[in-house]
XYZ file of C-alpha atoms in Angstrom:
730
model
C 64.166 146.103 116.597
C 67.917 143.804 116.432
C 69.839 143.297 119.611
C 72.564 145.610 118.094
C 73.291 148.562 117.570
C 73.992 150.585 114.400
C 75.929 153.741 114.195
C 74.692 156.647 111.904
C 77.790 159.068 110.483
C 77.521 162.485 109.494
C 74.661 162.878 106.242
C 76.616 164.236 102.754
C 75.283 166.339 101.679
C 72.267 165.171 98.760
C 71.308 166.751 95.696
C 67.633 167.890 95.332
C 67.040 166.548 92.634
C 67.933 162.367 93.390
C 64.935 163.060 95.084
C 62.226 164.483 93.462
C 62.548 162.841 90.614
C 58.685 160.668 89.991
C 59.882 159.414 86.380
C 59.363 155.861 85.771
C 62.044 154.535 87.590
C 62.885 157.678 88.481
C 64.299 158.094 92.156
C 62.340 158.685 95.526
C 59.527 161.633 95.580
C 61.147 164.058 98.558
C 61.967 167.441 97.962
C 64.549 167.127 100.372
C 66.580 163.910 102.413
C 64.057 162.989 104.418
C 65.275 162.746 108.527
C 65.113 158.993 107.703
C 67.951 158.673 104.918
C 70.980 158.450 106.755
C 70.289 155.594 109.628
C 69.432 153.611 105.965
C 72.230 154.688 103.846
C 74.225 152.980 106.592
C 72.528 150.571 106.269
C 73.322 149.772 102.412
C 76.681 150.628 103.558
C 78.594 147.215 102.815
C 79.514 145.426 106.078
C 83.055 144.218 106.410
C 83.228 142.332 110.162
C 79.584 141.702 112.002
C 77.858 142.858 114.044
C 77.370 146.854 112.054
C 80.971 147.187 111.731
C 80.921 149.587 108.874
C 83.185 150.359 106.064
C 83.343 153.800 105.061
C 79.020 154.885 104.433
C 78.650 154.262 100.497
C 77.618 157.959 98.592
C 74.246 158.937 98.326
C 73.545 158.532 94.563
C 75.263 154.557 95.252
C 72.402 154.703 98.158
C 69.488 156.040 96.060
C 70.231 153.071 92.571
C 71.092 150.655 95.296
C 67.275 151.276 96.434
C 65.791 151.828 92.506
C 68.138 148.243 92.059
C 66.060 146.319 94.681
C 61.984 148.244 94.165
C 63.069 146.502 90.373
C 63.631 149.613 88.024
C 66.904 147.706 87.580
C 67.943 147.804 83.686
C 68.425 151.610 83.683
C 70.049 151.057 86.556
C 72.864 148.150 84.612
C 72.280 149.962 81.497
C 73.669 153.193 82.666
C 77.374 152.983 82.110
C 76.737 151.847 78.491
C 73.402 153.317 77.605
C 75.225 156.622 75.268
C 77.217 153.602 73.071
C 73.620 151.637 73.168
C 71.643 154.797 71.838
C 74.478 155.134 69.216
C 74.177 150.985 68.429
C 70.412 151.356 68.197
C 69.041 155.049 66.970
C 72.706 155.772 65.721
C 73.085 159.009 67.478
C 73.211 159.326 71.426
C 69.648 161.503 71.038
C 68.609 157.945 71.172
C 69.435 157.881 74.633
C 66.498 158.900 76.413
C 64.443 156.378 74.077
C 66.877 153.912 75.229
C 66.090 154.016 79.408
C 62.535 154.250 78.344
C 62.463 151.499 76.306
C 64.068 149.073 78.915
C 61.766 146.699 79.687
C 59.696 146.534 83.425
C 59.785 145.651 86.829
C 61.690 142.554 87.483
C 60.649 139.979 90.664
C 64.208 138.036 92.008
C 64.200 134.055 92.353
C 62.221 132.207 94.433
C 64.555 129.353 95.511
C 63.886 127.761 99.535
C 60.705 129.727 100.554
C 57.643 128.015 100.252
C 55.100 130.604 99.630
C 51.953 130.883 102.448
C 48.692 131.782 101.872
C 47.259 134.266 104.237
C 43.250 134.555 103.802
C 40.442 134.616 106.659
C 41.175 133.717 110.555
C 40.769 129.878 110.273
C 42.373 128.787 113.589
C 39.913 125.584 114.920
C 41.300 125.444 118.727
C 40.976 129.063 119.519
C 36.972 129.236 117.552
C 35.282 126.577 118.902
C 37.000 127.397 122.659
C 36.155 131.403 121.383
C 39.316 132.518 123.289
C 39.947 136.338 124.533
C 36.390 136.483 121.312
C 38.036 135.062 118.284
C 34.613 134.336 117.012
C 34.399 138.026 116.204
C 37.996 138.638 115.195
C 36.781 135.395 112.158
C 33.590 137.234 111.539
C 35.034 140.449 110.790
C 38.668 139.428 108.798
C 35.936 136.030 107.788
C 36.828 137.746 103.427
C 39.223 139.249 104.502
C 42.141 139.823 100.977
C 43.834 136.819 100.777
C 47.533 137.429 99.961
C 50.426 135.214 98.900
C 53.648 136.062 100.899
C 57.542 134.342 99.459
C 60.667 135.464 99.998
C 62.856 135.991 97.446
C 66.480 136.217 96.649
C 66.019 140.343 95.119
C 66.583 140.660 98.970
C 62.765 141.129 99.975
C 59.835 139.140 100.979
C 57.288 139.686 98.583
C 53.032 139.724 99.086
C 50.958 139.212 96.340
C 47.406 139.585 95.493
C 45.230 135.783 95.763
C 41.949 136.578 95.433
C 39.242 139.083 96.859
C 35.607 138.522 98.048
C 33.549 139.041 95.642
C 35.208 141.417 93.762
C 34.215 139.521 90.263
C 30.611 138.549 90.889
C 30.901 137.024 87.795
C 33.970 134.268 88.223
C 31.479 133.718 91.029
C 27.932 130.216 90.737
C 24.822 132.391 89.782
C 23.607 133.963 93.457
C 26.542 133.299 95.272
C 29.395 134.675 96.408
C 33.020 134.217 96.582
C 36.514 134.640 96.708
C 38.519 135.480 92.716
C 41.519 134.238 91.853
C 43.634 137.305 92.903
C 45.260 139.449 90.289
C 48.872 138.910 90.568
C 49.477 142.166 92.039
C 52.426 143.223 94.070
C 51.085 144.709 97.532
C 54.267 145.226 99.115
C 57.735 144.403 98.981
C 58.954 144.226 102.961
C 63.015 144.697 103.285
C 64.631 143.067 106.448
C 67.478 145.499 108.175
C 69.831 142.847 107.671
C 70.562 141.989 103.905
C 69.581 145.053 103.160
C 74.267 145.337 102.937
C 74.624 143.076 100.513
C 71.692 145.433 97.820
C 74.647 147.794 96.365
C 76.427 144.128 95.570
C 73.413 143.546 93.947
C 73.224 146.224 92.195
C 77.538 145.968 91.262
C 76.372 142.746 90.198
C 75.965 142.933 86.009
C 77.636 141.406 83.420
C 79.154 138.407 81.839
C 78.912 136.281 85.820
C 80.985 134.420 88.173
C 78.593 134.097 91.245
C 76.581 130.915 90.580
C 74.707 131.954 94.657
C 73.396 134.754 96.018
C 70.632 133.878 98.656
C 69.405 137.344 100.529
C 65.130 136.474 102.163
C 65.788 133.213 101.717
C 63.893 131.303 104.093
C 60.635 130.215 105.015
C 57.604 132.161 106.344
C 55.104 131.027 108.570
C 51.639 133.009 109.815
C 48.905 132.442 112.313
C 47.296 133.992 114.413
C 48.051 135.634 117.910
C 46.527 137.924 121.236
C 49.120 140.935 121.853
C 49.374 144.141 122.267
C 51.282 144.102 119.097
C 52.517 148.516 119.192
C 53.591 148.896 122.783
C 56.771 150.895 123.290
C 58.714 147.680 124.781
C 55.612 146.619 127.885
C 53.059 145.405 126.251
C 49.452 146.693 127.702
C 47.117 144.201 128.840
C 44.501 146.010 127.811
C 46.003 146.800 124.056
C 45.462 143.011 123.697
C 43.665 142.029 120.045
C 43.984 138.842 118.018
C 45.945 139.787 114.872
C 47.640 138.182 112.540
C 51.534 137.411 112.121
C 54.013 136.786 110.117
C 57.751 135.303 110.949
C 60.632 134.896 108.998
C 64.303 133.955 108.891
C 66.486 134.739 106.225
C 67.456 130.522 105.806
C 71.073 130.879 103.821
C 70.494 135.005 102.813
C 72.903 135.955 105.805
C 74.733 138.320 105.306
C 77.950 137.317 106.352
C 79.134 132.869 106.153
C 81.303 131.264 108.380
C 84.248 130.304 107.415
C 87.144 128.923 109.124
C 90.529 131.065 109.793
C 89.259 134.344 108.515
C 86.673 136.958 109.384
C 83.740 137.298 109.107
C 83.400 134.127 110.747
C 79.548 134.471 112.081
C 76.605 134.216 109.743
C 74.059 136.827 111.146
C 71.216 135.089 110.318
C 67.966 136.950 111.630
C 63.981 136.658 112.131
C 61.921 138.466 111.099
C 57.638 139.649 112.793
C 55.432 141.649 110.377
C 51.979 142.045 111.405
C 49.538 141.668 108.228
C 46.254 141.934 110.114
C 44.278 144.061 107.484
C 45.693 144.814 104.033
C 41.845 146.762 103.714
C 39.100 149.101 104.817
C 36.126 148.205 106.999
C 32.689 148.022 107.018
C 29.563 147.303 109.300
C 27.521 144.027 107.426
C 23.551 144.075 107.190
C 23.694 143.047 110.674
C 25.761 145.761 111.785
C 29.350 143.402 112.665
C 32.278 144.925 111.544
C 33.261 143.293 108.280
C 36.215 144.084 106.119
C 35.831 144.877 101.974
C 37.641 145.523 98.981
C 36.036 147.771 97.436
C 36.127 146.893 93.713
C 36.374 150.202 92.104
C 40.851 149.485 93.090
C 43.197 146.736 93.550
C 45.802 148.738 95.912
C 45.109 147.758 99.639
C 43.522 150.985 101.287
C 45.521 150.135 104.711
C 49.030 150.536 102.436
C 49.591 153.845 104.769
C 47.239 154.098 107.833
C 45.905 157.756 106.786
C 44.337 155.221 103.956
C 40.903 154.549 105.934
C 39.983 155.472 109.804
C 39.720 152.027 110.521
C 43.232 150.942 110.155
C 44.899 148.732 112.164
C 42.588 149.187 114.489
C 40.550 146.375 116.764
C 37.114 146.135 115.101
C 35.292 146.521 118.550
C 33.120 149.710 117.872
C 31.986 149.051 113.493
C 30.774 152.731 113.561
C 33.963 154.687 115.766
C 36.350 151.360 115.427
C 38.053 152.008 118.712
C 40.275 150.817 120.097
C 44.986 151.434 118.696
C 44.763 154.206 116.481
C 45.290 153.641 112.171
C 48.411 151.624 111.748
C 49.621 150.800 108.105
C 49.783 147.508 106.380
C 51.742 145.585 107.226
C 54.034 147.233 110.572
C 56.565 145.456 110.984
C 57.110 144.195 114.897
C 60.792 143.347 115.615
C 63.303 141.731 113.862
C 66.291 139.902 115.663
C 69.294 139.185 115.571
C 71.497 136.654 117.906
C 75.084 137.793 118.384
C 75.447 136.329 121.921
C 77.070 133.250 122.984
C 76.341 131.489 125.786
C 78.019 128.569 125.403
C 79.678 127.314 128.253
C 83.529 127.227 127.766
C 84.591 124.561 126.591
C 81.454 123.344 124.890
C 81.374 123.303 121.435
C 79.538 126.422 120.275
C 81.748 128.644 123.165
C 83.793 131.392 120.930
C 81.129 131.703 118.461
C 77.909 133.310 118.646
C 74.797 131.295 118.664
C 72.859 131.744 115.742
C 73.578 130.465 112.730
C 71.828 130.453 109.353
C 68.318 130.898 110.077
C 67.201 128.611 107.914
C 64.627 126.645 110.413
C 60.855 127.597 109.544
C 59.272 128.746 112.694
C 56.288 126.959 114.613
C 53.824 129.581 115.445
C 51.393 129.303 118.452
C 50.032 129.324 122.171
C 52.576 128.206 125.320
C 51.239 128.412 128.948
C 53.145 129.810 131.817
C 53.157 129.632 135.017
C 54.296 133.493 137.477
C 53.556 132.558 140.931
C 51.660 129.023 143.026
C 53.406 126.772 140.185
C 52.204 122.718 140.864
C 49.659 123.944 142.531
C 45.419 124.431 142.168
C 46.438 127.863 142.367
C 48.552 128.546 140.665
C 48.292 131.321 138.091
C 48.979 131.133 134.639
C 49.201 132.830 131.622
C 48.945 132.861 127.796
C 52.523 133.200 125.420
C 52.518 133.641 121.878
C 55.442 132.093 120.757
C 57.469 131.565 117.455
C 59.515 128.642 117.968
C 62.069 127.875 115.699
C 66.220 126.252 115.734
C 69.501 128.163 115.794
C 69.858 127.267 111.878
C 73.357 126.064 110.048
C 76.733 126.080 111.320
C 78.630 127.145 107.542
C 81.449 125.462 108.596
C 79.811 122.593 109.568
C 81.520 121.644 112.593
C 77.476 122.057 114.217
C 79.464 125.271 116.624
C 77.179 127.901 115.435
C 72.713 127.077 115.131
C 73.102 124.983 118.650
C 70.119 125.987 119.855
C 66.352 125.952 120.326
C 64.506 129.351 120.174
C 61.001 129.714 122.030
C 60.975 133.926 121.543
C 57.694 135.985 122.570
C 55.423 137.734 119.082
C 54.500 140.286 121.399
C 58.030 141.213 122.308
C 60.889 139.374 120.183
C 62.419 138.556 123.564
C 63.763 134.248 123.956
C 61.326 133.493 126.199
C 62.676 130.343 126.428
C 66.572 128.522 124.791
C 68.281 125.506 124.883
C 71.138 123.952 124.172
C 71.612 120.561 126.070
C 69.945 117.630 127.356
C 69.911 120.039 130.730
C 68.001 123.176 129.341
C 70.205 126.139 129.392
C 73.483 125.030 129.279
C 73.731 122.248 132.074
C 70.887 123.292 133.963
C 71.364 120.967 137.551
C 71.460 117.061 138.043
C 72.659 115.633 134.689
C 75.445 115.322 132.617
C 74.498 117.454 129.463
C 74.097 116.401 126.185
C 75.165 119.158 123.603
C 72.454 119.859 120.713
C 74.289 119.534 116.874
C 73.412 122.464 114.158
C 69.413 123.209 114.276
C 68.239 123.889 110.523
C 64.941 121.721 110.728
C 61.858 122.881 111.359
C 60.077 122.122 115.132
C 56.644 120.377 114.724
C 55.019 121.694 117.805
C 52.088 119.545 118.426
C 48.401 120.392 120.778
C 47.525 116.946 121.387
C 44.595 117.352 123.122
C 43.221 119.874 121.237
C 42.380 122.999 123.893
C 44.974 125.186 121.320
C 47.974 125.333 123.214
C 51.229 123.636 122.502
C 52.326 120.512 125.013
C 54.855 119.020 122.680
C 57.736 119.668 120.571
C 59.904 117.449 118.581
C 62.595 118.928 116.488
C 66.085 117.127 114.944
C 69.460 118.546 114.897
C 72.588 117.209 112.112
C 74.189 115.100 114.469
C 71.117 112.912 113.894
C 69.250 113.499 116.718
C 66.126 113.872 117.192
C 64.944 116.168 120.430
C 61.274 116.051 122.474
C 60.930 118.615 124.504
C 57.440 119.027 126.955
C 55.768 122.605 126.979
C 52.631 121.303 128.935
C 54.230 122.968 132.532
C 56.450 126.453 131.708
C 57.555 128.293 135.011
C 59.355 131.839 134.949
C 62.121 132.480 136.724
C 61.577 134.143 139.892
C 63.996 137.510 138.549
C 64.241 136.703 134.684
C 67.392 137.750 132.375
C 65.925 141.447 130.779
C 68.671 140.542 128.573
C 67.086 139.473 125.400
C 68.061 136.339 124.507
C 68.308 135.337 127.664
C 66.068 132.434 129.380
C 63.155 133.447 131.589
C 62.036 129.938 132.190
C 62.999 127.188 135.528
C 63.442 124.040 133.821
C 64.713 122.812 137.116
C 61.192 123.481 138.680
C 59.089 122.745 135.816
C 59.144 120.980 132.375
C 61.661 121.825 129.368
C 64.276 119.922 129.917
C 64.911 119.311 126.551
C 65.183 114.634 125.967
C 66.464 113.244 124.197
C 64.225 110.232 122.334
C 66.157 109.198 119.708
C 70.226 108.952 119.003
C 71.065 107.582 114.737
C 74.416 105.747 115.083
C 77.626 108.396 115.456
C 81.187 108.672 113.599
C 83.491 106.890 116.004
C 85.603 109.911 117.046
C 88.115 110.810 115.477
C 86.288 109.738 112.220
C 83.348 111.984 111.665
C 82.174 109.509 109.234
C 78.857 107.785 108.822
C 76.433 111.041 109.969
C 72.589 111.187 109.978
C 71.911 114.814 109.986
C 68.246 115.657 109.985
C 67.208 118.614 107.538
C 63.667 118.437 107.722
C 60.378 118.862 110.139
C 59.184 115.128 111.642
C 56.400 114.184 110.781
C 54.367 113.545 114.074
C 51.316 111.065 113.414
C 48.576 110.097 116.579
C 48.651 107.249 117.876
C 45.796 106.866 120.552
C 46.470 107.681 124.220
C 49.716 105.848 126.733
C 48.514 104.189 129.223
C 48.748 107.885 131.426
C 46.692 109.229 129.646
C 49.034 111.024 127.373
C 48.868 111.221 123.287
C 51.286 108.068 121.933
C 53.281 109.617 118.453
C 54.653 107.693 116.143
C 58.009 109.757 114.840
C 58.704 109.816 111.299
C 62.143 111.360 110.145
C 64.474 111.259 107.070
C 68.080 112.271 107.260
C 71.073 112.653 104.800
C 73.424 116.651 103.888
C 70.282 119.001 102.285
C 73.582 122.153 101.855
C 75.852 119.608 100.086
C 72.942 117.726 98.085
C 75.155 116.882 95.169
C 78.350 115.354 98.008
C 81.180 117.632 96.660
C 81.987 119.025 99.706
C 81.819 115.422 101.291
C 82.586 112.713 99.359
C 82.562 109.383 101.660
C 79.123 110.820 102.106
C 77.947 108.627 99.322
C 79.701 105.506 100.553
C 77.079 104.738 103.659
C 72.964 104.439 103.616
C 71.311 107.309 104.912
C 68.298 106.682 107.218
C 63.799 106.573 107.412
C 62.831 106.636 110.615
C 59.838 105.633 112.233
C 60.144 105.461 116.158
C 57.006 105.167 118.458
C 56.760 107.706 121.420
C 54.855 106.499 124.650
C 55.783 108.407 127.165
C 59.842 106.926 126.423
C 62.351 107.828 129.165
C 65.175 106.047 127.451
C 66.462 107.452 124.653
C 65.436 104.469 121.974
C 68.740 103.761 119.576
C 68.882 101.518 116.105
C 69.023 97.974 117.658
C 65.573 98.391 119.189
C 64.202 98.937 116.049
C 63.374 96.866 112.641
C 66.373 97.268 109.983
C 64.830 97.022 106.837
C 67.627 96.418 104.939
C 67.090 97.705 101.076
C 63.423 99.328 99.646
C 63.051 96.557 98.318
C 63.094 94.300 101.586
C 60.517 91.818 102.562
C 57.220 93.149 104.103
C 56.836 91.484 107.387
C 52.507 90.830 109.488
C 53.468 91.966 112.938
C 53.970 95.872 113.374
C 58.021 96.832 115.197
C 57.094 97.845 118.900
C 59.270 100.281 118.770
C 58.860 100.907 114.965
C 61.707 100.406 112.457
C 64.253 102.446 109.348
C 64.623 101.776 105.848
C 68.541 102.055 104.960
C 68.027 104.301 101.213
C 70.424 103.939 98.365
C 74.116 104.817 98.876
C 73.740 108.349 98.014
C 70.002 108.559 98.429
C 68.945 111.357 100.705
C 65.617 112.981 102.541
C 65.352 116.059 100.407
C 61.488 117.758 101.927
C 59.332 117.311 104.679
C 57.342 114.095 104.787
C 53.963 113.517 104.810
C 51.654 110.693 106.593
C 47.510 109.966 105.704
C 45.827 107.073 105.445
C 47.887 104.829 107.631
C 50.591 106.184 105.119
C 53.832 107.945 104.916
C 54.569 109.268 102.336
C 58.982 111.452 101.026
C 61.073 112.290 98.673
C 64.350 112.270 98.126
C 68.049 112.521 96.104
C 70.570 110.436 94.840
C 73.146 112.918 92.890
C 74.789 109.104 92.148
C 72.771 108.363 89.756
C 71.603 110.518 86.401
C 68.758 110.247 84.787
C 69.256 109.313 80.869
C 67.296 112.155 79.734
C 69.730 115.474 78.260
C 70.354 118.566 80.406
C 68.077 120.953 79.695
C 70.438 123.718 80.175
C 72.042 125.394 77.628
C 75.157 127.629 79.831
C 78.243 126.231 80.702
C 78.230 126.636 84.434
C 80.268 123.676 86.741
C 76.748 122.395 87.667
C 75.366 122.724 84.321
C 77.697 119.852 83.742
C 77.069 117.429 86.712
C 74.598 114.260 86.181
C 70.629 115.743 87.048
C 70.272 112.868 89.477
C 67.692 110.811 90.279
C 64.480 112.162 93.152
C 62.308 108.975 94.293
C 59.480 109.179 95.661
C 58.408 106.633 98.351
C 54.654 105.574 99.903
C 55.016 103.391 103.043
C 52.926 102.113 105.236
C 53.819 103.900 109.009
C 52.773 100.817 111.351
C 55.199 97.683 109.569
C 57.226 99.844 107.534
C 56.058 97.149 104.175
C 55.402 99.036 100.565
C 51.645 101.156 99.787
C 52.033 99.603 96.662
C 54.152 96.449 94.835
C 57.771 95.369 96.382
C 59.805 98.322 96.425
C 58.945 100.884 98.535
C 59.695 104.020 96.631
C 58.898 104.887 92.641
C 61.274 106.335 90.759
C 60.441 110.654 88.839
C 60.758 109.741 85.262
C 60.199 113.014 84.872
C 60.763 115.329 88.058
C 65.208 115.625 88.870
C 64.624 117.160 92.443
C 61.958 116.715 93.876
C 60.872 119.866 96.612
C 57.745 119.850 99.193
C 56.113 117.021 96.468
C 52.677 116.114 97.772
C 49.460 117.788 98.124
C 46.645 115.133 98.795
C 43.636 116.461 96.525
C 41.176 114.356 97.950
C 39.463 110.684 98.209
C 37.126 109.302 95.115
C 34.003 107.840 96.200
C 35.908 103.939 95.352
C 38.704 105.616 98.335
C 41.008 105.994 96.396
C 43.520 108.527 96.704
C 44.402 111.246 94.939
C 47.252 113.095 94.773
C 49.225 115.231 93.402
C 53.750 115.453 93.015
C 55.417 118.156 91.445
C 55.670 116.595 87.787
C 52.746 114.302 87.481
C 49.417 113.414 88.943
C 48.353 110.229 89.791
C 44.928 108.342 90.400
C 46.036 104.884 92.497
C 43.731 102.277 93.543
C 43.901 102.436 97.957
C 44.227 99.070 100.182
C 40.951 97.649 99.890
C 39.136 100.283 97.760
C 38.126 102.026 101.880
C 38.425 105.254 103.038
C 40.542 106.038 106.213
C 41.124 109.083 107.996
C 44.546 111.331 108.314
C 46.237 110.231 111.476
C 49.466 112.839 111.625
C 47.286 116.196 113.300
C 48.712 118.706 110.607
C 51.451 121.217 112.483
C 50.474 125.004 114.130
C 52.590 126.215 111.807
C 51.499 124.571 108.421
C 48.356 126.992 108.662
C 47.371 130.184 107.036
C-alpha cells in the first residue's frame, strides 16, 4: 500500500436500507455496513492538502451515491434531485417517478484519452521461454489458452478490463477442424479504483448540468503488462520458496493526480501514483490430454470464475500439481499488489527540487523487466547475483513547468513495491561522489529499457527529460549497498562501486539564463535501433527521439514556443564516453532539405517548421524511422466539426504530419519531403502500426486515419532493425 498513513474517523450511523438494496442501480448488497466501510468513506472524502490531510468526511449517503456513480449507474444519481419534476413533465404526475428512474439509460464508460490500451493473452516472453527460466515453459503451457483481456484507464476514475477473446469458446468462428480465439464479447470483467484518485469521485458525481470544466482527469495513464517470477502474496518479506510466475499490470495516473501543482497556493504537489495488479489467472484450471494443467473458459458463461477466490479451488495457485493445485491459496482475480505515492523530498538543499515532493504527475509509462543485482563478492568470479523484477519509470510532470517535481528516475522492485534504485543526477543518487552533478529535468517520458544480448536481463536504459537531455543508465553491474535503507523510497544500489550512474548521452541547446527560451523538452520514449556491436563487444545503437511541448500542445501558455524550431534527433551510441551536442551532428535545416550520400558519423537532427512538435512515440522498421507531429499554427481547410461554443473548439484545428526518414542518413523515404500532411487527421496519436510486407516487399501500414501501401525502395524485404521494448510486450 501507499507509504502514507490514513487517519480513520469514527463512522456515522448508516441506515441499513441503504446497504441491502439490490435493485438495478441500487446500493451495496450488505445487510449492514461492512467492516471496510469507514475506510472507504474516508478515501472518498475530498482532501485539502496532501498527503491525506482530510476535511470532515462526507456523509454516508453521499459516499454511497459516489460509489454508484463510479460504478456507471449515473443517470439516477444525476436526475435524483429533479426526478419528480421530470416525472410530471413526462407522465403528468409524480407517480411516474418510478417509470422515470427505471427508464434511465444504462451504465456509462468514461472517456479514454491518454491511456493506450494493453492486450494481455498468453504468456509471450521469448527470452524467458528459450532459456526456460524458472520453468517458464510450464507457465506458458498452463496459460497458453488464457482469456484475452484488454486493459485501459478512463477518466471516470477506473481502470477497466474487457473480454477480448476466448479460446475455442465459439468454434463456429474458427476454420473447419481448427481451434482459435474468438473476437471477445466486449463485456467489462472488472474495474479497479486506484486509492490515490478516490477523493475526486464525489466531485465527478456532483458535476452535472451546464458544464464549466473542460477537462477532468483520473486514471489517465497507459498501463504496462509482463511476466515476473515473484512471491506475490507475502506480508512484507518475500519467501523465495513461494516465488512463481505471475503476469502483472502496472500503471499510473498521468495527469489524473488528485492535486495539481500550483504556484503560491496550496496544494502545491500532484500526489501522482503507480499501482500494480496480479492479473495472472482469470479462469479456472483443468487438465489437458497429457495430464498437465491448462486454463479454460467454460462455454456456458462469460464471467471469469476467479473474480472471487471461492470461484474455483485452482484460482491463483501455481498449478504445480494439476490434481490438487498445490502452492498458493486461492486468490481473487485480479489481486492488488501495491500502490505507491512518493511524497518524500530527497533533493539536496540548494538544488531545484529541494522543498518539493519527488514524484510529479505520473505520466511515465513503466518499462517492465528483469535485472541482476550483486549481493556479495561483487566484481569477482564468485559474485552472488539475485534476479529482481523491476518497473522503471520517470518521476513525472511538474504542473508548474519548473522541473522541480518529477526530476527522478525510479527502478521499483515489483515484488515489494519498494524502490531498488533511484537517481536524479549524473552522479546517481543525489551528488554521489567524484563528479559535479548535472540534475535531471522532469521526466514524463517512458524509458526505453533494453536487453542488448537477448538473455532476458535489462542492460541499459535510455530516457529523456524536459530539459532536452537524453540519459543512458548502465544496469549491468548493479551492487546492493552493504546496509541498504529500509525506507520504501530510498536508493538501495551502490553506484560508486558498480554501475548505475546516469550518463548524459546528449544535450540539446540550453537557454541562456535568465532566458527560458528556446527549450527542447522530451516527452516521448526514444526509439533504440540496433547497429551491431562496437569494438568492445557491446551493442552499438542509434537513438531516435523528438522534442516539443506536449502538455501545452497549442502553445497558449508558452506562445514563445511558436517562435523557434523543435527537433527530431538521431544520435549514434558506440559506448560514448563524452556528451554529444547539436554541433556533433548533421544539421538538416528543413523537412525538404537535400539529402546526403554519406551517413554522418554521429547522426543528424532535423529542424521542424515553427510550431511543429513530436506528439506520439516513434517507430523504426526496414531502415526507416516513422514519427508523427502536430502544428497548432497551420490550420486545416476543413470546417470545424465541434457543435458547442467551448474555447477549445474555437481554435484552429492544427495540422498533423507523418514523417518517414532513413535513419542512417536522415534522407526522405519517398519524394523530397520527409513528412506528409495527413489531410483527414488534425491530430495523430500512436499512429503507425505495421501490418505486413507483401510478396514484393511493399510496406503495408495504417495510420489513425488512413491505410496505405507503398513500394519499398528496391522492392526488397528488409528486417526490422529496432528492438521491441519490454514494456511493449503483452
